[in-house]
Structures are given as C-alpha cells and as structure tokens.
C-alpha cells in the first residue's frame, strides 16, 4: 500500500506516473458537466456551466502538462525552465516544449484541430480575464473572423468535447515522447 499526498505521483512498484489517468478522469468530468449543462432550462445557467467546463478543461490540461514536464525536467534542455512551462496557452506551451524537449505537441493532431485548440484556450482566457468579452488580442491570437470585439465570446458544447479529445491525443503523444527520452 502506498499513499500519494497530492495528486500526481509515481507508483513505486511499476514506476508509472499517474498523470495521464488523472487527466482522463478530469476530462471525463468535463464531459459530464457538459451533459449537465444541456439539461438546464435556464439559459444563463446553461451558458455558465459550459464556460466552467471550458475552464476546467484547460485547467486540467495545464495541471497535467506541468506535472508531466516536471516529472521529466531532468531530461529537458533546461531543467529549471521545464518546471516553469505553463500549459494555459497551448501555442506558448508548444514552443516551450519544442525548445526544451525537442517535441512538437501540435504534431499530435491535425493542424485544424490544433487551431481549434488554440481558439478554445483563448476563449478560456477571455472568459477568465475579460468577463467573456472579445478583445483585439483574442482576434489577433486566433484569427477568428466571426468574433466581434466588445461582444461575448460564444462557447459551444461541441467545441469543448472536441478539445477534450484533442487534448488526450496531445497528452498521449507528449507523454510517449517524454518516456522515450534517454
């Protein structure tokens, strides 16, 4: 019997890090939140639950990413820098992972999917830091020509579900690369 004080850890018997299992469980919970949102009659509550699901999706990936690269920091081009990688901005994380670990996380999914991930992550940023109101930075960072500066950013259930599936692919690809490093 072993105890993990926190969330992420290695099994001392098999040596496997539990981060991917935790990410999968958290993304499954996001899916259940989306189902709950669809069941709501109150449109304001439905919208808020969808936005919260998006925030949880990004936060789960950020926590997973930080724990994963932290576990393999000794294999990075700059171990101290690896511990500082944030996964709240998928493009910035991709650049850091490429520099420090020699792996392109964007290659784990088709380019259109990675673009959709970037839009979803940027929507989360707008929701968390701008009360959901689109600004010029969102339009510049996403190329989203349907977004209107000064209006609420629309968040759809389907795009979050797709993001969850894409993030699992990205996570599995990155984890496989990290585990293969000498």
PDB file of C-alpha atoms in Angstrom:
ATOM      1  CA  UNK A   1       0.000   0.000   0.000  1.00  0.00           C
ATOM      2  CA  UNK A   2       1.232   3.421  -0.919  1.00  0.00           C
ATOM      3  CA  UNK A   3      -0.105   6.913  -0.425  1.00  0.00           C
ATOM      4  CA  UNK A   4       0.239   9.918  -2.659  1.00  0.00           C
ATOM      5  CA  UNK A   5      -0.010  13.197  -0.794  1.00  0.00           C
ATOM      6  CA  UNK A   6      -1.224  15.482  -3.524  1.00  0.00           C
ATOM      7  CA  UNK A   7      -2.484  14.413  -6.911  1.00  0.00           C
ATOM      8  CA  UNK A   8       0.351  13.316  -9.157  1.00  0.00           C
ATOM      9  CA  UNK A   9       2.902  10.657  -8.368  1.00  0.00           C
ATOM     10  CA  UNK A  10       4.780   7.532  -9.408  1.00  0.00           C
ATOM     11  CA  UNK A  11       3.888   4.016  -8.405  1.00  0.00           C
ATOM     12  CA  UNK A  12       6.997   2.687  -6.640  1.00  0.00           C
ATOM     13  CA  UNK A  13       6.283  -0.837  -7.923  1.00  0.00           C
ATOM     14  CA  UNK A  14       5.747  -0.266 -11.650  1.00  0.00           C
ATOM     15  CA  UNK A  15       7.328   3.202 -11.991  1.00  0.00           C
ATOM     16  CA  UNK A  16       4.390   4.613 -13.957  1.00  0.00           C
ATOM     17  CA  UNK A  17       3.384   8.229 -13.398  1.00  0.00           C
ATOM     18  CA  UNK A  18      -0.363   8.588 -12.826  1.00  0.00           C
ATOM     19  CA  UNK A  19      -0.804  11.948 -14.573  1.00  0.00           C
ATOM     20  CA  UNK A  20      -2.468  10.629 -17.750  1.00  0.00           C
ATOM     21  CA  UNK A  21      -5.088   8.728 -15.752  1.00  0.00           C
ATOM     22  CA  UNK A  22      -5.871  11.862 -13.768  1.00  0.00           C
ATOM     23  CA  UNK A  23      -6.164  13.926 -16.957  1.00  0.00           C
ATOM     24  CA  UNK A  24      -8.525  11.354 -18.473  1.00  0.00           C
ATOM     25  CA  UNK A  25     -10.689  11.379 -15.339  1.00  0.00           C
ATOM     26  CA  UNK A  26     -10.798  15.179 -15.281  1.00  0.00           C
ATOM     27  CA  UNK A  27     -11.716  15.414 -18.968  1.00  0.00           C
ATOM     28  CA  UNK A  28     -14.418  12.804 -18.406  1.00  0.00           C
ATOM     29  CA  UNK A  29     -15.767  15.033 -15.662  1.00  0.00           C
ATOM     30  CA  UNK A  30     -15.770  17.956 -18.117  1.00  0.00           C
ATOM     31  CA  UNK A  31     -17.904  15.816 -20.447  1.00  0.00           C
ATOM     32  CA  UNK A  32     -20.327  15.129 -17.615  1.00  0.00           C
ATOM     33  CA  UNK A  33     -20.517  18.854 -16.870  1.00  0.00           C
ATOM     34  CA  UNK A  34     -21.472  19.455 -20.494  1.00  0.00           C
ATOM     35  CA  UNK A  35     -24.267  16.883 -20.240  1.00  0.00           C
ATOM     36  CA  UNK A  36     -25.493  18.609 -17.091  1.00  0.00           C
ATOM     37  CA  UNK A  37     -25.409  21.955 -18.907  1.00  0.00           C
ATOM     38  CA  UNK A  38     -27.596  20.611 -21.718  1.00  0.00           C
ATOM     39  CA  UNK A  39     -30.200  19.520 -19.183  1.00  0.00           C
ATOM     40  CA  UNK A  40     -30.621  23.050 -17.835  1.00  0.00           C
ATOM     41  CA  UNK A  41     -33.706  25.057 -18.747  1.00  0.00           C
ATOM     42  CA  UNK A  42     -32.213  28.352 -17.573  1.00  0.00           C
ATOM     43  CA  UNK A  43     -30.065  29.675 -20.473  1.00  0.00           C
ATOM     44  CA  UNK A  44     -27.860  31.720 -18.142  1.00  0.00           C
ATOM     45  CA  UNK A  45     -27.076  28.677 -16.013  1.00  0.00           C
ATOM     46  CA  UNK A  46     -26.515  26.556 -19.129  1.00  0.00           C
ATOM     47  CA  UNK A  47     -24.035  29.095 -20.514  1.00  0.00           C
ATOM     48  CA  UNK A  48     -22.200  29.379 -17.195  1.00  0.00           C
ATOM     49  CA  UNK A  49     -21.868  25.595 -16.885  1.00  0.00           C
ATOM     50  CA  UNK A  50     -20.447  25.376 -20.420  1.00  0.00           C
ATOM     51  CA  UNK A  51     -17.970  28.165 -19.662  1.00  0.00           C
ATOM     52  CA  UNK A  52     -16.977  26.443 -16.407  1.00  0.00           C
ATOM     53  CA  UNK A  53     -16.483  23.188 -18.295  1.00  0.00           C
ATOM     54  CA  UNK A  54     -14.150  25.026 -20.681  1.00  0.00           C
ATOM     55  CA  UNK A  55     -12.174  26.491 -17.790  1.00  0.00           C
ATOM     56  CA  UNK A  56     -11.913  23.053 -16.170  1.00  0.00           C
ATOM     57  CA  UNK A  57     -10.788  21.522 -19.463  1.00  0.00           C
ATOM     58  CA  UNK A  58      -7.919  23.996 -19.821  1.00  0.00           C
ATOM     59  CA  UNK A  59      -7.031  23.848 -16.114  1.00  0.00           C
ATOM     60  CA  UNK A  60      -6.906  20.054 -16.213  1.00  0.00           C
ATOM     61  CA  UNK A  61      -4.559  20.102 -19.191  1.00  0.00           C
ATOM     62  CA  UNK A  62      -2.423  22.792 -17.577  1.00  0.00           C
ATOM     63  CA  UNK A  63      -2.091  20.762 -14.377  1.00  0.00           C
ATOM     64  CA  UNK A  64      -1.325  17.615 -16.350  1.00  0.00           C
ATOM     65  CA  UNK A  65       1.243  19.373 -18.520  1.00  0.00           C
ATOM     66  CA  UNK A  66       3.061  20.982 -15.612  1.00  0.00           C
ATOM     67  CA  UNK A  67       3.185  17.705 -13.692  1.00  0.00           C
ATOM     68  CA  UNK A  68       4.342  15.744 -16.726  1.00  0.00           C
ATOM     69  CA  UNK A  69       7.162  18.018 -17.852  1.00  0.00           C
ATOM     70  CA  UNK A  70       8.115  18.484 -14.208  1.00  0.00           C
ATOM     71  CA  UNK A  71       8.470  14.723 -13.829  1.00  0.00           C
ATOM     72  CA  UNK A  72      10.835  14.662 -16.816  1.00  0.00           C
ATOM     73  CA  UNK A  73      12.558  18.019 -16.185  1.00  0.00           C
ATOM     74  CA  UNK A  74      15.933  16.324 -15.793  1.00  0.00           C
ATOM     75  CA  UNK A  75      15.678  15.304 -19.476  1.00  0.00           C
ATOM     76  CA  UNK A  76      14.974  18.841 -20.719  1.00  0.00           C
ATOM     77  CA  UNK A  77      17.383  21.173 -22.455  1.00  0.00           C
ATOM     78  CA  UNK A  78      16.925  23.467 -19.446  1.00  0.00           C
ATOM     79  CA  UNK A  79      15.636  21.585 -16.381  1.00  0.00           C
ATOM     80  CA  UNK A  80      14.871  24.781 -14.448  1.00  0.00           C
ATOM     81  CA  UNK A  81      12.927  26.189 -17.374  1.00  0.00           C
ATOM     82  CA  UNK A  82      10.906  22.983 -17.801  1.00  0.00           C
ATOM     83  CA  UNK A  83       9.335  23.419 -14.392  1.00  0.00           C
ATOM     84  CA  UNK A  84       8.123  26.877 -15.424  1.00  0.00           C
ATOM     85  CA  UNK A  85       6.206  25.825 -18.553  1.00  0.00           C
ATOM     86  CA  UNK A  86       2.574  26.890 -18.393  1.00  0.00           C
ATOM     87  CA  UNK A  87       0.040  24.956 -20.432  1.00  0.00           C
ATOM     88  CA  UNK A  88      -2.699  27.605 -20.244  1.00  0.00           C
ATOM     89  CA  UNK A  89      -1.640  28.955 -23.635  1.00  0.00           C
ATOM     90  CA  UNK A  90      -1.343  25.980 -25.992  1.00  0.00           C
ATOM     91  CA  UNK A  91       0.818  27.787 -28.577  1.00  0.00           C
ATOM     92  CA  UNK A  92       3.259  29.083 -25.969  1.00  0.00           C
ATOM     93  CA  UNK A  93       3.398  25.630 -24.371  1.00  0.00           C
ATOM     94  CA  UNK A  94       4.107  24.084 -27.775  1.00  0.00           C
ATOM     95  CA  UNK A  95       7.008  26.485 -28.331  1.00  0.00           C
ATOM     96  CA  UNK A  96       8.468  25.784 -24.870  1.00  0.00           C
ATOM     97  CA  UNK A  97       8.114  22.007 -25.187  1.00  0.00           C
ATOM     98  CA  UNK A  98       9.732  22.124 -28.622  1.00  0.00           C
ATOM     99  CA  UNK A  99      12.669  24.144 -27.316  1.00  0.00           C
ATOM    100  CA  UNK A 100      13.226  22.176 -24.111  1.00  0.00           C
ATOM    101  CA  UNK A 101      12.217  18.643 -25.107  1.00  0.00           C
ATOM    102  CA  UNK A 102      12.533  18.611 -28.913  1.00  0.00           C
ATOM    103  CA  UNK A 103       8.911  17.637 -29.448  1.00  0.00           C
ATOM    104  CA  UNK A 104       6.153  19.379 -31.394  1.00  0.00           C
ATOM    105  CA  UNK A 105       2.930  18.852 -29.453  1.00  0.00           C
ATOM    106  CA  UNK A 106       0.975  20.346 -32.355  1.00  0.00           C
ATOM    107  CA  UNK A 107       2.008  17.350 -34.472  1.00  0.00           C
ATOM    108  CA  UNK A 108      -0.152  15.068 -32.296  1.00  0.00           C
ATOM    109  CA  UNK A 109      -3.302  16.348 -34.008  1.00  0.00           C
ATOM    110  CA  UNK A 110      -4.151  17.676 -37.486  1.00  0.00           C
ATOM    111  CA  UNK A 111      -3.408  21.402 -37.974  1.00  0.00           C
ATOM    112  CA  UNK A 112      -7.111  22.326 -37.975  1.00  0.00           C
ATOM    113  CA  UNK A 113      -7.553  20.592 -34.606  1.00  0.00           C
ATOM    114  CA  UNK A 114      -4.590  22.430 -33.139  1.00  0.00           C
ATOM    115  CA  UNK A 115      -6.056  25.702 -34.419  1.00  0.00           C
ATOM    116  CA  UNK A 116      -9.357  24.801 -32.739  1.00  0.00           C
ATOM    117  CA  UNK A 117      -7.480  24.045 -29.510  1.00  0.00           C
ATOM    118  CA  UNK A 118      -5.831  27.457 -29.679  1.00  0.00           C
ATOM    119  CA  UNK A 119      -9.237  29.145 -30.126  1.00  0.00           C
ATOM    120  CA  UNK A 120     -10.701  27.232 -27.176  1.00  0.00           C
ATOM    121  CA  UNK A 121      -7.735  28.110 -24.961  1.00  0.00           C
ATOM    122  CA  UNK A 122      -8.006  31.751 -25.996  1.00  0.00           C
ATOM    123  CA  UNK A 123     -11.741  31.699 -25.259  1.00  0.00           C
ATOM    124  CA  UNK A 124     -10.932  30.427 -21.774  1.00  0.00           C
ATOM    125  CA  UNK A 125      -8.530  33.331 -21.371  1.00  0.00           C
ATOM    126  CA  UNK A 126     -11.197  35.846 -22.422  1.00  0.00           C
ATOM    127  CA  UNK A 127     -13.733  34.273 -20.049  1.00  0.00           C
ATOM    128  CA  UNK A 128     -11.317  34.187 -17.116  1.00  0.00           C
ATOM    129  CA  UNK A 129      -9.752  37.619 -17.587  1.00  0.00           C
ATOM    130  CA  UNK A 130     -12.215  39.738 -19.585  1.00  0.00           C
ATOM    131  CA  UNK A 131     -15.611  38.534 -18.350  1.00  0.00           C
ATOM    132  CA  UNK A 132     -16.034  36.760 -21.699  1.00  0.00           C
ATOM    133  CA  UNK A 133     -15.781  39.930 -23.786  1.00  0.00           C
ATOM    134  CA  UNK A 134     -13.777  39.588 -27.015  1.00  0.00           C
ATOM    135  CA  UNK A 135     -10.839  41.949 -27.385  1.00  0.00           C
ATOM    136  CA  UNK A 136      -8.353  42.672 -30.163  1.00  0.00           C
ATOM    137  CA  UNK A 137      -5.831  40.255 -28.635  1.00  0.00           C
ATOM    138  CA  UNK A 138      -8.311  37.361 -28.941  1.00  0.00           C
ATOM    139  CA  UNK A 139      -8.927  38.121 -32.619  1.00  0.00           C
ATOM    140  CA  UNK A 140      -5.181  38.518 -33.267  1.00  0.00           C
ATOM    141  CA  UNK A 141      -4.247  35.318 -31.403  1.00  0.00           C
ATOM    142  CA  UNK A 142      -6.919  33.168 -33.034  1.00  0.00           C
ATOM    143  CA  UNK A 143      -7.698  34.677 -36.432  1.00  0.00           C
ATOM    144  CA  UNK A 144     -11.348  34.132 -35.505  1.00  0.00           C
ATOM    145  CA  UNK A 145     -13.073  36.327 -38.088  1.00  0.00           C
ATOM    146  CA  UNK A 146     -16.510  35.572 -36.641  1.00  0.00           C
ATOM    147  CA  UNK A 147     -15.618  37.148 -33.285  1.00  0.00           C
ATOM    148  CA  UNK A 148     -16.816  40.686 -32.669  1.00  0.00           C
ATOM    149  CA  UNK A 149     -14.683  42.876 -30.429  1.00  0.00           C
ATOM    150  CA  UNK A 150     -16.730  44.071 -27.475  1.00  0.00           C
ATOM    151  CA  UNK A 151     -19.198  41.180 -27.578  1.00  0.00           C
ATOM    152  CA  UNK A 152     -19.321  37.968 -25.562  1.00  0.00           C
ATOM    153  CA  UNK A 153     -17.263  35.139 -26.962  1.00  0.00           C
ATOM    154  CA  UNK A 154     -19.502  32.218 -27.887  1.00  0.00           C
ATOM    155  CA  UNK A 155     -18.595  28.861 -26.377  1.00  0.00           C
ATOM    156  CA  UNK A 156     -20.235  25.729 -27.742  1.00  0.00           C
ATOM    157  CA  UNK A 157     -20.517  22.345 -26.089  1.00  0.00           C
ATOM    158  CA  UNK A 158     -19.255  20.557 -29.214  1.00  0.00           C
ATOM    159  CA  UNK A 159     -16.019  22.544 -29.365  1.00  0.00           C
ATOM    160  CA  UNK A 160     -15.229  21.661 -25.758  1.00  0.00           C
ATOM    161  CA  UNK A 161     -15.923  17.976 -26.385  1.00  0.00           C
ATOM    162  CA  UNK A 162     -13.640  18.113 -29.436  1.00  0.00           C
ATOM    163  CA  UNK A 163     -10.978  19.914 -27.397  1.00  0.00           C
ATOM    164  CA  UNK A 164     -11.081  17.195 -24.738  1.00  0.00           C
ATOM    165  CA  UNK A 165     -10.474  14.516 -27.373  1.00  0.00           C
ATOM    166  CA  UNK A 166      -7.681  16.541 -28.998  1.00  0.00           C
ATOM    167  CA  UNK A 167      -6.019  17.214 -25.646  1.00  0.00           C
ATOM    168  CA  UNK A 168      -5.922  13.496 -24.898  1.00  0.00           C
ATOM    169  CA  UNK A 169      -4.125  12.938 -28.209  1.00  0.00           C
ATOM    170  CA  UNK A 170      -1.674  15.736 -27.434  1.00  0.00           C
ATOM    171  CA  UNK A 171      -1.092  14.383 -23.931  1.00  0.00           C
ATOM    172  CA  UNK A 172      -0.512  10.815 -25.106  1.00  0.00           C
ATOM    173  CA  UNK A 173       1.909  11.995 -27.788  1.00  0.00           C
ATOM    174  CA  UNK A 174       3.891  14.176 -25.416  1.00  0.00           C
ATOM    175  CA  UNK A 175       3.966  11.546 -22.695  1.00  0.00           C
ATOM    176  CA  UNK A 176       5.211   8.903 -25.144  1.00  0.00           C
ATOM    177  CA  UNK A 177       7.970  11.284 -26.240  1.00  0.00           C
ATOM    178  CA  UNK A 178       8.957  12.154 -22.670  1.00  0.00           C
ATOM    179  CA  UNK A 179       9.099   8.497 -21.699  1.00  0.00           C
ATOM    180  CA  UNK A 180      11.314   7.723 -24.701  1.00  0.00           C
ATOM    181  CA  UNK A 181      13.951  10.301 -23.794  1.00  0.00           C
ATOM    182  CA  UNK A 182      17.274   8.882 -22.610  1.00  0.00           C
TER     183      UNK A 182
END
